[in-house]
Coordinates of C-alpha atoms in Angstrom, one line a residue:
M13 CA 5.2 -12.9 0.4
E14 CA 7.7 -11.9 -2.3
A15 CA 6.4 -14.6 -4.7
E16 CA 2.9 -13.4 -4.2
F17 CA 3.9 -9.8 -4.8
Q18 CA 5.7 -10.7 -8.0
Q19 CA 2.7 -12.7 -9.2
R20 CA 0.3 -9.8 -8.6
S21 CA 2.8 -7.4 -10.3
K22 CA 2.9 -9.6 -13.4
Y23 CA -0.9 -9.6 -13.4
V24 CA -1.0 -5.8 -13.3
M25 CA 1.5 -5.4 -16.1
K26 CA -0.4 -7.9 -18.3
K27 CA -3.7 -6.1 -17.5
L28 CA -2.5 -2.6 -18.2
S29 CA 0.1 -3.0 -21.0
E30 CA -0.7 -1.8 -24.5
S31 CA -3.3 0.7 -23.2
N32 CA -4.0 4.1 -24.5
Y33 CA -1.8 6.5 -22.5
G34 CA -3.6 9.8 -22.8
N35 CA -1.8 13.1 -23.1
T36 CA 0.5 15.6 -21.4
A37 CA -1.8 18.6 -21.3
F38 CA -2.0 20.3 -17.9
E39 CA -1.5 17.4 -15.4
G40 CA -2.5 14.7 -17.9
E41 CA 0.8 13.0 -16.9
K42 CA -1.0 11.9 -13.7
K43 CA -2.3 8.9 -15.7
S44 CA -0.4 9.0 -19.0
Y45 CA 3.1 8.6 -17.6
P46 CA 2.3 5.6 -15.4
K47 CA 0.4 4.0 -18.2
A48 CA 3.4 4.4 -20.6
M49 CA 5.8 3.0 -17.9
I50 CA 3.6 0.0 -17.3
D51 CA 3.5 -0.6 -21.0
F52 CA 7.2 -0.6 -21.1
L53 CA 7.4 -3.1 -18.3
G54 CA 4.9 -5.3 -20.2
G55 CA 7.4 -5.8 -23.0
N56 CA 6.8 -2.8 -25.3
Q57 CA 9.7 -0.3 -25.7
Q58 CA 9.6 2.1 -28.6
K59 CA 6.1 3.5 -28.1
P60 CA 6.3 4.2 -24.3
I61 CA 9.8 5.7 -24.5
S62 CA 8.8 7.8 -27.4
F63 CA 5.8 9.1 -25.5
L64 CA 7.8 9.7 -22.3
Q65 CA 10.3 11.9 -24.1
S66 CA 7.9 13.6 -26.4
E67 CA 7.5 17.4 -26.3
D68 CA 5.0 18.5 -23.6
A69 CA 1.6 19.7 -24.8
D70 CA 2.2 22.9 -22.8
A71 CA 5.9 23.3 -23.6
K72 CA 5.6 27.0 -24.2
S73 CA 4.3 27.5 -20.7
H74 CA 7.4 25.6 -19.4
A75 CA 10.0 27.7 -21.4
H76 CA 11.7 28.6 -18.1
T77 CA 12.5 24.9 -17.6
L78 CA 13.4 24.2 -21.2
G79 CA 10.0 22.9 -22.1
I80 CA 10.1 20.2 -19.3
D81 CA 6.9 20.2 -17.2
L82 CA 7.9 20.5 -13.6
Y83 CA 4.7 22.1 -12.2
S84 CA 1.9 19.9 -11.1
G85 CA 2.4 17.6 -8.2
F86 CA 0.9 14.7 -10.1
T87 CA 3.2 15.4 -13.0
L88 CA 6.2 15.6 -10.8
K89 CA 5.6 12.1 -9.4
G90 CA 5.8 10.7 -12.8
Q91 CA 8.8 12.8 -13.8
V92 CA 10.8 11.5 -10.9
R93 CA 10.5 7.8 -11.8
K94 CA 10.8 8.6 -15.5
Y95 CA 14.2 10.2 -14.9
F96 CA 15.7 8.0 -12.2
Y97 CA 14.3 4.6 -13.2
F98 CA 13.6 4.8 -16.9
G99 CA 16.2 7.4 -17.6
K100 CA 18.8 4.9 -19.1
Y101 CA 16.3 4.1 -21.8
L102 CA 15.7 7.8 -22.7
D103 CA 17.6 9.5 -25.5
P104 CA 20.8 10.9 -23.8
A105 CA 20.1 14.4 -25.1
Y106 CA 16.5 14.4 -23.7
R107 CA 17.8 13.1 -20.3
Q108 CA 20.4 15.8 -20.2
R109 CA 17.8 18.5 -21.0
M110 CA 15.7 17.1 -18.1
K111 CA 18.7 17.4 -15.8
Q112 CA 19.4 21.0 -17.0
A113 CA 15.7 21.9 -16.4
M114 CA 15.9 20.4 -12.9
Q115 CA 19.1 22.4 -12.1
I116 CA 17.4 25.6 -13.2
W117 CA 14.2 24.7 -11.3
T118 CA 16.0 24.1 -8.0
E119 CA 18.6 26.8 -8.0
V120 CA 16.4 28.4 -5.3
D121 CA 13.2 27.1 -3.8
P122 CA 10.8 27.0 -6.8
L123 CA 7.9 27.6 -4.4
T124 CA 9.3 31.2 -3.9
R125 CA 9.8 32.0 -7.5
R126 CA 7.0 33.9 -9.2
F127 CA 5.9 34.5 -12.7
P128 CA 5.8 38.1 -14.0
N129 CA 2.8 40.2 -13.0
R130 CA 1.6 37.5 -10.6
Q131 CA 0.1 35.6 -13.6
Q132 CA -1.4 32.2 -12.7
F133 CA 0.6 29.3 -14.2
W134 CA -2.5 27.7 -15.7
A135 CA -4.9 30.2 -17.2
N136 CA -7.9 28.0 -16.7
S137 CA -6.9 26.5 -13.4
T138 CA -8.9 26.7 -10.2
D139 CA -5.8 27.0 -8.0
N140 CA -4.2 30.4 -7.2
C141 CA -0.6 29.4 -7.8
D142 CA 1.7 31.9 -9.5
S143 CA 4.8 30.0 -8.3
W144 CA 7.2 27.8 -10.3
V145 CA 5.8 24.7 -8.7
D146 CA 2.4 23.6 -7.6
C147 CA 1.5 25.5 -4.4
R148 CA -1.5 23.4 -3.4
N149 CA -1.0 22.1 0.2
T150 CA -3.2 19.0 0.6
D151 CA -1.0 16.4 2.3
N152 CA -0.5 14.3 -0.8
L153 CA 0.2 17.2 -3.2
K154 CA 2.6 18.8 -0.7
A155 CA 4.5 15.5 -0.5
M156 CA 4.7 15.2 -4.3
R157 CA 6.2 18.7 -4.4
E158 CA 8.7 18.2 -1.6
V159 CA 9.9 14.8 -2.7
A160 CA 10.5 16.0 -6.3
V161 CA 12.2 19.2 -5.4
Y162 CA 14.4 17.3 -2.9
L163 CA 15.5 14.6 -5.4
F164 CA 16.0 17.0 -8.3
A165 CA 18.1 19.4 -6.1
E166 CA 20.1 16.4 -4.9
E167 CA 20.7 15.2 -8.4
T168 CA 21.9 18.6 -9.7
G169 CA 23.9 19.6 -6.7
N170 CA 21.7 22.5 -5.5
E171 CA 22.6 21.9 -1.9
A172 CA 20.8 24.8 -0.2
T173 CA 17.5 23.7 -1.8
R174 CA 18.2 20.1 -1.0
K175 CA 18.8 20.8 2.7
L176 CA 15.7 23.0 2.9
Y177 CA 13.5 20.2 1.6
K178 CA 15.2 17.6 3.6
E179 CA 14.1 19.6 6.7
R180 CA 10.6 19.9 5.5
I181 CA 10.2 16.3 4.6
T182 CA 11.7 15.2 7.9
R183 CA 9.3 17.4 9.8
N184 CA 6.3 16.0 8.0
V185 CA 7.3 12.4 8.7
R186 CA 8.0 13.2 12.3
T187 CA 4.5 14.5 12.6
L188 CA 3.1 11.1 11.5
Y189 CA 4.8 9.4 14.5
N190 CA 3.7 12.1 16.9
I191 CA 0.1 12.8 16.1
G192 CA -0.8 11.1 12.8
Q193 CA -1.7 12.5 9.5
G194 CA -4.2 15.3 8.8
E195 CA -5.4 13.6 5.6
W196 CA -5.9 10.4 7.6
D197 CA -6.9 7.1 6.1
S198 CA -8.2 8.6 2.9
E199 CA -9.8 5.9 0.8
N200 CA -8.5 7.9 -2.2
Y201 CA -5.4 9.8 -1.3
L202 CA -3.6 7.2 0.9
G203 CA -2.6 5.6 -2.4
H204 CA -0.9 8.8 -3.6
A205 CA 1.1 9.1 -0.4
L206 CA 2.5 5.6 -0.9
T207 CA 3.5 6.1 -4.5
T208 CA 5.1 9.5 -3.6
Y209 CA 7.3 8.5 -0.7
V210 CA 8.4 5.3 -2.5
N211 CA 10.1 7.6 -5.0
L212 CA 12.1 9.2 -2.1
Y213 CA 13.0 5.8 -0.8
D214 CA 14.2 4.5 -4.1
F215 CA 16.2 7.4 -5.4
A216 CA 17.5 9.5 -2.4
K217 CA 21.3 9.3 -2.1
D218 CA 21.4 10.7 1.4
P219 CA 21.0 7.7 3.8
E220 CA 19.2 9.8 6.4
V221 CA 16.6 10.8 3.8
K222 CA 16.2 7.2 2.6
S223 CA 15.6 6.2 6.2
V224 CA 13.0 9.0 6.6
A225 CA 11.3 7.8 3.5
K226 CA 11.2 4.2 4.8
S227 CA 9.7 5.5 8.1
A228 CA 7.0 7.3 6.1
L229 CA 6.2 4.2 4.1
D230 CA 6.1 2.0 7.1
W231 CA 3.7 4.4 8.9
F232 CA 1.4 4.8 5.9
F233 CA 1.2 1.1 5.1
T234 CA 0.5 0.4 8.8
S235 CA -2.4 2.9 8.8
G236 CA -3.7 1.3 5.6
A237 CA -3.3 -2.2 7.0
L238 CA -5.8 -1.5 9.7
K239 CA -8.5 -0.4 7.3
Y240 CA -7.7 -2.9 4.5
W241 CA -9.4 -6.3 4.5
R242 CA -9.7 -8.8 1.7
G243 CA -9.6 -6.2 -1.0
G244 CA -11.9 -3.7 0.8
F245 CA -11.1 -0.5 2.7
G246 CA -13.4 0.3 5.6
G247 CA -13.8 2.3 8.8
P248 CA -13.8 6.1 9.2
S249 CA -11.7 8.1 6.7
K250 CA -10.9 11.6 5.9
R251 CA -11.5 12.9 2.3
D252 CA -13.9 10.0 1.6
Y253 CA -15.6 10.6 -1.8
S254 CA -18.0 7.7 -1.5
E255 CA -16.3 6.0 -4.4
G256 CA -14.7 3.1 -2.4
N257 CA -17.6 1.2 -0.9
C258 CA -16.9 -2.1 -2.6
V259 CA -14.0 -4.5 -3.0
W260 CA -11.2 -2.9 -5.1
C261 CA -13.2 0.3 -5.5
S262 CA -11.1 2.7 -3.5
L263 CA -7.8 3.9 -4.9
A264 CA -6.0 2.9 -1.7
T265 CA -6.9 -0.8 -2.1
H266 CA -4.9 -1.0 -5.4
E267 CA -1.6 0.0 -3.7
L268 CA -2.3 -1.9 -0.4
G269 CA -3.6 -5.0 -2.1
L270 CA -0.4 -5.3 -4.2
Y271 CA 1.4 -6.2 -1.0
F272 CA -1.3 -7.5 1.2
G273 CA -3.4 -9.6 -1.2
D274 CA -5.7 -11.8 0.8
S275 CA -8.8 -11.4 -1.4
P276 CA -10.8 -14.0 -3.3
R277 CA -11.1 -11.7 -6.2
K278 CA -8.3 -10.2 -8.4
D279 CA -8.2 -6.5 -8.8
P280 CA -10.3 -5.9 -11.9
K281 CA -9.0 -2.4 -12.6
P282 CA -5.5 -2.0 -11.1
S283 CA -4.2 1.5 -11.0
P284 CA -1.3 2.5 -13.4
D285 CA 0.3 4.2 -10.4
L286 CA 1.3 0.7 -9.2
V287 CA 4.3 1.1 -11.5
H288 CA 6.0 3.0 -8.7
L289 CA 5.6 0.1 -6.3
I290 CA 6.3 -2.7 -8.9
T291 CA 9.7 -1.0 -9.7
S292 CA 10.6 -0.3 -6.1
S293 CA 12.7 -2.2 -3.7
Y294 CA 10.6 -1.2 -0.7
R295 CA 8.7 -3.9 1.1
P296 CA 6.4 -3.3 4.2
P297 CA 7.4 -5.1 7.5
S298 CA 6.0 -8.6 7.9
A299 CA 4.1 -7.5 11.0
V300 CA 2.2 -4.9 8.9
V301 CA 1.3 -7.5 6.3
A302 CA 0.0 -9.7 9.1
L303 CA -2.0 -6.8 10.5
A304 CA -3.6 -6.3 7.1
R305 CA -4.6 -9.9 7.0
K306 CA -6.0 -9.6 10.5
Q307 CA -3.6 -12.2 11.9
F308 CA -4.1 -11.3 15.6
Q309 CA -6.3 -12.4 18.4
K310 CA -10.0 -11.4 17.9
P311 CA -12.2 -9.9 19.0
A312 CA -10.1 -6.7 19.5
E313 CA -11.1 -3.1 20.0
L314 CA -8.9 -0.1 19.4
L315 CA -9.5 3.5 20.6
N316 CA -7.7 5.8 18.2
S317 CA -7.3 9.5 17.6
K318 CA -7.0 11.6 14.5
P319 CA -5.5 15.2 14.3
T320 CA -7.0 18.2 12.8
Y321 CA -6.3 18.6 9.1
E322 CA -4.2 21.8 9.3
N323 CA -2.3 20.6 12.3
W324 CA 0.8 22.7 11.4
K325 CA -1.0 25.9 12.3
P326 CA -0.4 27.3 15.8
G327 CA -2.3 25.1 18.3
G328 CA -3.2 22.6 15.7
D329 CA -1.4 19.8 17.5
A330 CA -2.7 20.6 21.0
A331 CA -5.3 17.8 21.0
P332 CA -6.9 15.4 18.5
E333 CA -10.0 16.5 16.5
F334 CA -11.5 13.1 16.0
Y335 CA -11.9 10.0 18.2
E336 CA -12.2 6.6 16.5
T337 CA -13.4 3.3 17.7
L338 CA -12.4 0.2 15.7
Y339 CA -13.7 -3.2 16.5
F340 CA -12.5 -6.4 14.9
G341 CA -14.8 -9.4 15.2
N342 CA -14.2 -12.8 13.6
T343 CA -16.3 -12.0 10.5
F344 CA -16.5 -8.2 10.5
Q345 CA -14.8 -5.0 11.4
L346 CA -16.6 -1.8 12.4
G347 CA -15.4 1.7 12.8
T348 CA -17.1 4.9 14.1
L349 CA -16.2 8.4 14.9
A350 CA -17.8 10.1 18.0
Q351 CA -18.8 13.0 15.8
G352 CA -20.3 10.9 13.0
S353 CA -19.9 11.9 9.4
D354 CA -19.7 15.4 8.1
G355 CA -17.9 17.6 5.6
D356 CA -15.4 15.3 3.8
W357 CA -15.0 12.6 6.5
N358 CA -16.8 9.3 7.0
G359 CA -17.8 8.4 10.5
F360 CA -19.4 5.0 10.2
K361 CA -18.4 2.1 8.0
M362 CA -18.5 -1.6 8.5
M363 CA -17.2 -4.5 6.4
T364 CA -18.4 -8.1 6.8
Y365 CA -16.9 -11.3 5.4
N366 CA -18.1 -12.5 2.0
S367 CA -16.6 -15.7 0.6
Q368 CA -17.1 -14.7 -3.0
R369 CA -16.7 -10.9 -3.1
G370 CA -14.2 -10.5 -0.2
V371 CA -16.3 -8.2 1.9
D372 CA -19.7 -6.6 2.0
Y373 CA -20.4 -3.1 3.5
L374 CA -22.8 -1.4 5.8
I375 CA -22.7 2.4 5.9
A376 CA -25.1 4.5 7.9
A377 CA -25.5 8.2 7.3
T378 CA -27.9 11.1 7.8
G379 CA -28.7 13.1 4.6
T380 CA -30.5 12.3 1.4
D381 CA -27.8 11.9 -1.2
P382 CA -27.1 8.2 -1.6
T383 CA -24.3 8.9 -4.0
K384 CA -22.4 10.7 -1.3
I385 CA -23.4 8.4 1.5
S386 CA -19.9 8.0 3.0
S387 CA -19.9 11.7 4.1
S388 CA -23.6 12.5 3.7
S389 CA -24.8 14.3 6.8
V390 CA -27.2 16.9 8.0
G391 CA -24.8 17.6 10.8
G392 CA -25.3 17.2 14.5
D393 CA -24.5 13.4 14.7
N394 CA -23.3 11.8 18.0
I395 CA -22.1 8.2 18.0
A396 CA -21.1 5.9 20.9
Q397 CA -19.5 2.5 20.4
Y398 CA -18.5 -0.3 22.7
C399 CA -17.2 -3.3 21.0
N400 CA -20.2 -4.7 18.9
L401 CA -22.7 -2.1 20.2
V402 CA -23.5 1.3 18.8
I403 CA -25.8 4.2 19.6
W404 CA -26.3 6.9 17.0
L405 CA -28.3 10.1 17.9
N406 CA -29.1 13.3 15.9
N407 CA -30.9 16.3 17.4
K408 CA -32.5 17.7 14.2
P409 CA -36.3 17.3 13.6
K410 CA -37.4 14.8 10.9
V411 CA -33.8 14.0 10.2
P412 CA -33.4 11.4 7.3
F413 CA -31.3 8.3 7.7
Q414 CA -29.8 6.1 5.0
F415 CA -28.3 2.7 5.2
F416 CA -26.1 1.3 2.4
L417 CA -26.1 -2.5 2.3
P418 CA -25.9 -5.4 -0.2
K419 CA -28.9 -6.7 -2.0
S420 CA -27.9 -10.2 -0.8
V421 CA -28.8 -9.5 2.9
K422 CA -31.9 -10.9 4.5
L423 CA -34.1 -8.4 6.3
E424 CA -36.6 -9.3 9.0
T425 CA -38.5 -7.1 11.5
K426 CA -39.5 -8.6 14.8
Q427 CA -41.0 -6.7 17.8
G428 CA -39.8 -3.4 16.3
V429 CA -36.2 -4.7 15.7
T430 CA -34.9 -4.9 12.1
F431 CA -32.6 -7.9 11.8
I432 CA -30.1 -7.9 8.9
R433 CA -28.4 -11.1 7.9
Y434 CA -25.1 -11.0 6.1
E435 CA -23.3 -14.2 5.0
K436 CA -21.6 -14.7 8.4
T437 CA -22.5 -11.6 10.4
W438 CA -25.9 -10.6 11.9
L439 CA -27.2 -7.2 12.8
A440 CA -30.0 -6.0 15.1
L441 CA -31.1 -2.5 14.3
T442 CA -33.4 -0.9 17.0
P443 CA -34.9 2.5 15.9
I444 CA -34.9 5.4 18.3
N445 CA -37.7 7.8 17.4
L446 CA -37.1 6.6 13.9
K447 CA -39.4 5.1 11.3
I448 CA -37.8 2.5 9.0
E449 CA -39.3 3.1 5.6
G450 CA -37.7 0.1 3.9
I451 CA -35.6 -0.3 0.7
N452 CA -35.8 2.9 -1.4
P453 CA -36.0 2.1 -5.1
A454 CA -35.2 5.6 -6.3
A455 CA -32.1 5.9 -4.1
T456 CA -31.0 2.4 -5.0
E457 CA -31.3 3.3 -8.7
K458 CA -29.0 6.4 -8.2
I459 CA -26.1 4.2 -7.0
R460 CA -26.7 1.3 -9.5
D461 CA -23.9 2.2 -11.9
K462 CA -21.3 2.3 -9.2
Y463 CA -22.8 -0.3 -6.9
P464 CA -25.0 -2.7 -8.8
D465 CA -25.0 -5.2 -6.0
D466 CA -26.0 -2.8 -3.2
Q467 CA -29.2 -1.0 -2.1
I468 CA -30.3 1.9 0.1
L469 CA -32.6 1.5 3.1
T470 CA -34.1 4.7 4.3
A471 CA -35.7 5.9 7.6
V472 CA -36.9 9.3 9.0
A473 CA -37.1 10.7 12.5
N474 CA -40.7 10.9 13.8
G475 CA -40.2 12.3 17.4
D476 CA -39.7 15.6 19.0
T477 CA -36.4 14.7 20.7
E478 CA -33.2 13.1 19.6
S479 CA -33.6 10.3 17.1
G480 CA -31.4 7.6 15.6
F481 CA -30.8 3.9 16.3
A482 CA -29.0 1.3 18.4
L483 CA -27.0 -1.4 16.6
E484 CA -26.0 -4.8 17.9
I485 CA -23.7 -7.2 15.9
G486 CA -23.5 -10.9 16.3
E487 CA -21.7 -13.9 14.7
N488 CA -21.4 -17.6 15.2
K489 CA -18.5 -17.5 17.8
T490 CA -20.3 -15.1 20.1
H491 CA -24.0 -15.6 19.5
G492 CA -24.5 -19.1 18.1
D493 CA -26.6 -19.3 14.9
W494 CA -28.9 -16.8 13.3
N495 CA -32.0 -17.9 15.1
R496 CA -30.3 -17.9 18.5
F497 CA -29.0 -14.4 17.8
Q498 CA -32.5 -13.1 17.1
Q499 CA -33.9 -14.9 20.1
S500 CA -31.1 -13.6 22.4
V501 CA -31.6 -10.0 21.3
L502 CA -35.4 -10.1 21.7
E503 CA -35.1 -11.7 25.2
K504 CA -32.0 -10.0 26.7
S505 CA -31.3 -6.7 24.9
R506 CA -33.1 -3.6 26.1
L507 CA -33.3 0.0 24.9
N508 CA -33.7 2.5 27.7
L509 CA -35.3 5.8 26.7
N510 CA -36.4 7.0 30.2
Q511 CA -34.1 10.1 29.9
I512 CA -34.5 10.7 26.2
K513 CA -35.8 14.3 26.9
D514 CA -32.3 14.9 28.3
G515 CA -30.7 13.4 25.3
V516 CA -29.7 10.2 27.2
V517 CA -30.1 6.8 25.7
E518 CA -28.8 3.4 27.0
Y519 CA -28.7 0.1 25.2
Q520 CA -28.1 -3.2 27.1
G521 CA -26.9 -5.8 24.6
V522 CA -26.7 -9.5 25.0
S523 CA -23.2 -9.0 26.3
G524 CA -22.2 -5.5 27.5
K525 CA -24.0 -2.1 27.3
I526 CA -23.5 1.4 25.9
K527 CA -24.8 4.8 27.0
L528 CA -24.8 8.1 25.2
Q529 CA -25.8 11.6 26.3
Y530 CA -26.2 13.9 23.3
Q531 CA -24.4 17.2 23.3
K532 CA -22.9 19.5 20.7
G533 CA -19.5 18.3 19.6
L534 CA -18.3 15.2 21.5
P535 CA -21.0 13.2 23.2
K536 CA -20.8 11.9 26.8
V537 CA -20.3 8.2 26.6
W538 CA -20.4 5.3 29.1
R539 CA -18.8 2.1 27.9
N540 CA -20.1 -0.9 29.8
G541 CA -20.9 1.3 32.7
S542 CA -17.6 3.3 32.8
F543 CA -17.6 6.9 31.9
H544 CA -15.3 7.6 28.9
D545 CA -13.1 10.6 29.4
W546 CA -11.9 11.7 25.9
R547 CA -9.0 13.6 27.5
Q548 CA -7.5 10.2 28.5
H549 CA -7.6 8.9 25.0
Y550 CA -5.3 11.0 22.9
G551 CA -3.3 8.0 21.7
V552 CA -3.0 7.7 17.9
Y553 CA -3.5 3.9 18.2
Q554 CA -4.2 2.0 21.4
N555 CA -5.9 -1.2 22.4
A556 CA -9.0 -0.6 24.5
Q557 CA -7.8 -3.2 27.0
G558 CA -4.5 -1.5 27.6
S559 CA -2.2 -3.9 25.8
K560 CA -0.1 -2.9 22.9
T561 CA -1.4 -5.6 20.6
P562 CA -1.9 -5.5 17.7
I563 CA -0.9 -1.8 17.4
Y564 CA 0.2 1.0 19.6
Q565 CA 1.2 4.7 19.1
G566 CA 1.0 7.1 21.9
W567 CA 0.3 10.8 21.5
K568 CA 3.5 12.7 20.7
Q569 CA 5.6 9.8 21.6
G570 CA 7.3 9.4 18.2
Q571 CA 7.1 5.6 18.0
L572 CA 4.8 3.0 16.4
E573 CA 4.6 -0.7 17.4
V574 CA 2.9 -3.5 15.5
T575 CA 2.6 -7.1 16.7
A576 CA 0.7 -9.5 14.5
G577 CA 1.2 -12.9 12.9
G578 CA 4.1 -13.8 15.1
Y579 CA 6.0 -10.7 13.9
K580 CA 6.8 -7.5 15.7
F581 CA 7.7 -4.2 14.2
T582 CA 8.8 -0.9 15.9
G583 CA 9.1 2.3 13.8
G584 CA 10.0 5.9 14.6
R585 CA 12.1 6.9 17.6
R586 CA 14.6 4.3 18.8

């Protein structure tokens, strides 16, 4: 594993060295600092060091910290590694000025220090901060702030501030092991969490804080390992911007893939932020790497929960907000949320094995914007999943549906069922009061620049009751070959719409059945004949069969267990 990690690291350094860094205006250091650091690792020295210690573009706005930019969370992440890892290469006078600025900045909590007349720090900024440090409280930005303040307070001996931020960081990490993360499984922001906490792990002097940092990294890499596969990132996710629906497209895959690999394609555009991981001594547990490479017995089904985003508010940790089903076949993995997609979360995403690309995707959504398909929704979705079977219903009239899928698939319609053939995975899509319109050229053209190998299939509701579809997934080990799969579905699978006026639909598959009763919020679901009580499924990660393999984390139990590839890892409470 270490040899593979070093090989991928050398590839990244070669790929990104001698690039144009950018600038230091506002939070330009988000990209420019990592690029300069990577260039240094690639063999150059004078240019990147000169850039890293150049006067900030907004130095006058940072006069209170001697011209050193200690404001934006993204800037702080780069400042931490610049000072602690690359500091010995900086001019001693500049490094001393940085330390003096850090000492001034952390004399008291910079979040409580205000600028005169409540003036915003950035005149043209959309945030409302008038504090000495970025006040934005998304999970990733809060972590960047807290890690930087802690490390700089520790370095300069500002003990009261250090202890305050140690408590805040510990509380946040404890939450991960109790109820999970509010910004859960983000295809974009998970990468920022990893490259933030690795700073804390590498540079904290307090052994307790270093241990907390390791616990955070172990948890985040485990959550990412479930959704990562062969360079892709799939399944439901919070804060999904529809930018990650192909191999190496999501930001999280760059960080995860550096450790996990297991893709037939090299990362074509690695992130400069990988410098934080390349220069770190942290390594994820072997069981977590095996989990990412899906080295556990399949098929496997997990029933997971996700907390509300602002779970720190009173009552925010009383119960989960989202309920996730993840199913791992031999050639695919499928994830759904009972509430479907809406707002900024994706509730349906599937990845299938592709020998050349790594994985292909299937994404279903209501809505009409194909460029936002991961979270495109008209609202009112209900989804039920049992293993390889899915029912999706929506109660709005003439609701539009979109399906994102590769151009390489084979589409056939027989007896009203649309069969979709991927390389090794087969789908049977049965419409429910839904007219399949076919491949939409206009919608496909809209996604061409980002996804040239994919297309959009559209459909529209045509009934006066709930509409949607049933989905059955097959593969060689469970259904024989492609022709036998089609024959089995047409002969054995049945869609029961006898109670559709009451919002009830049942689908009997070749093996197993799923039933859904539509209602606002969480649907009523029967999985293979058994009623599914959501109140009995608060666990953050749990096997549907009751075992703890490959992963288990109970609700508010403070412990995470991973068993995969012959390895076992336990994190959190001992």
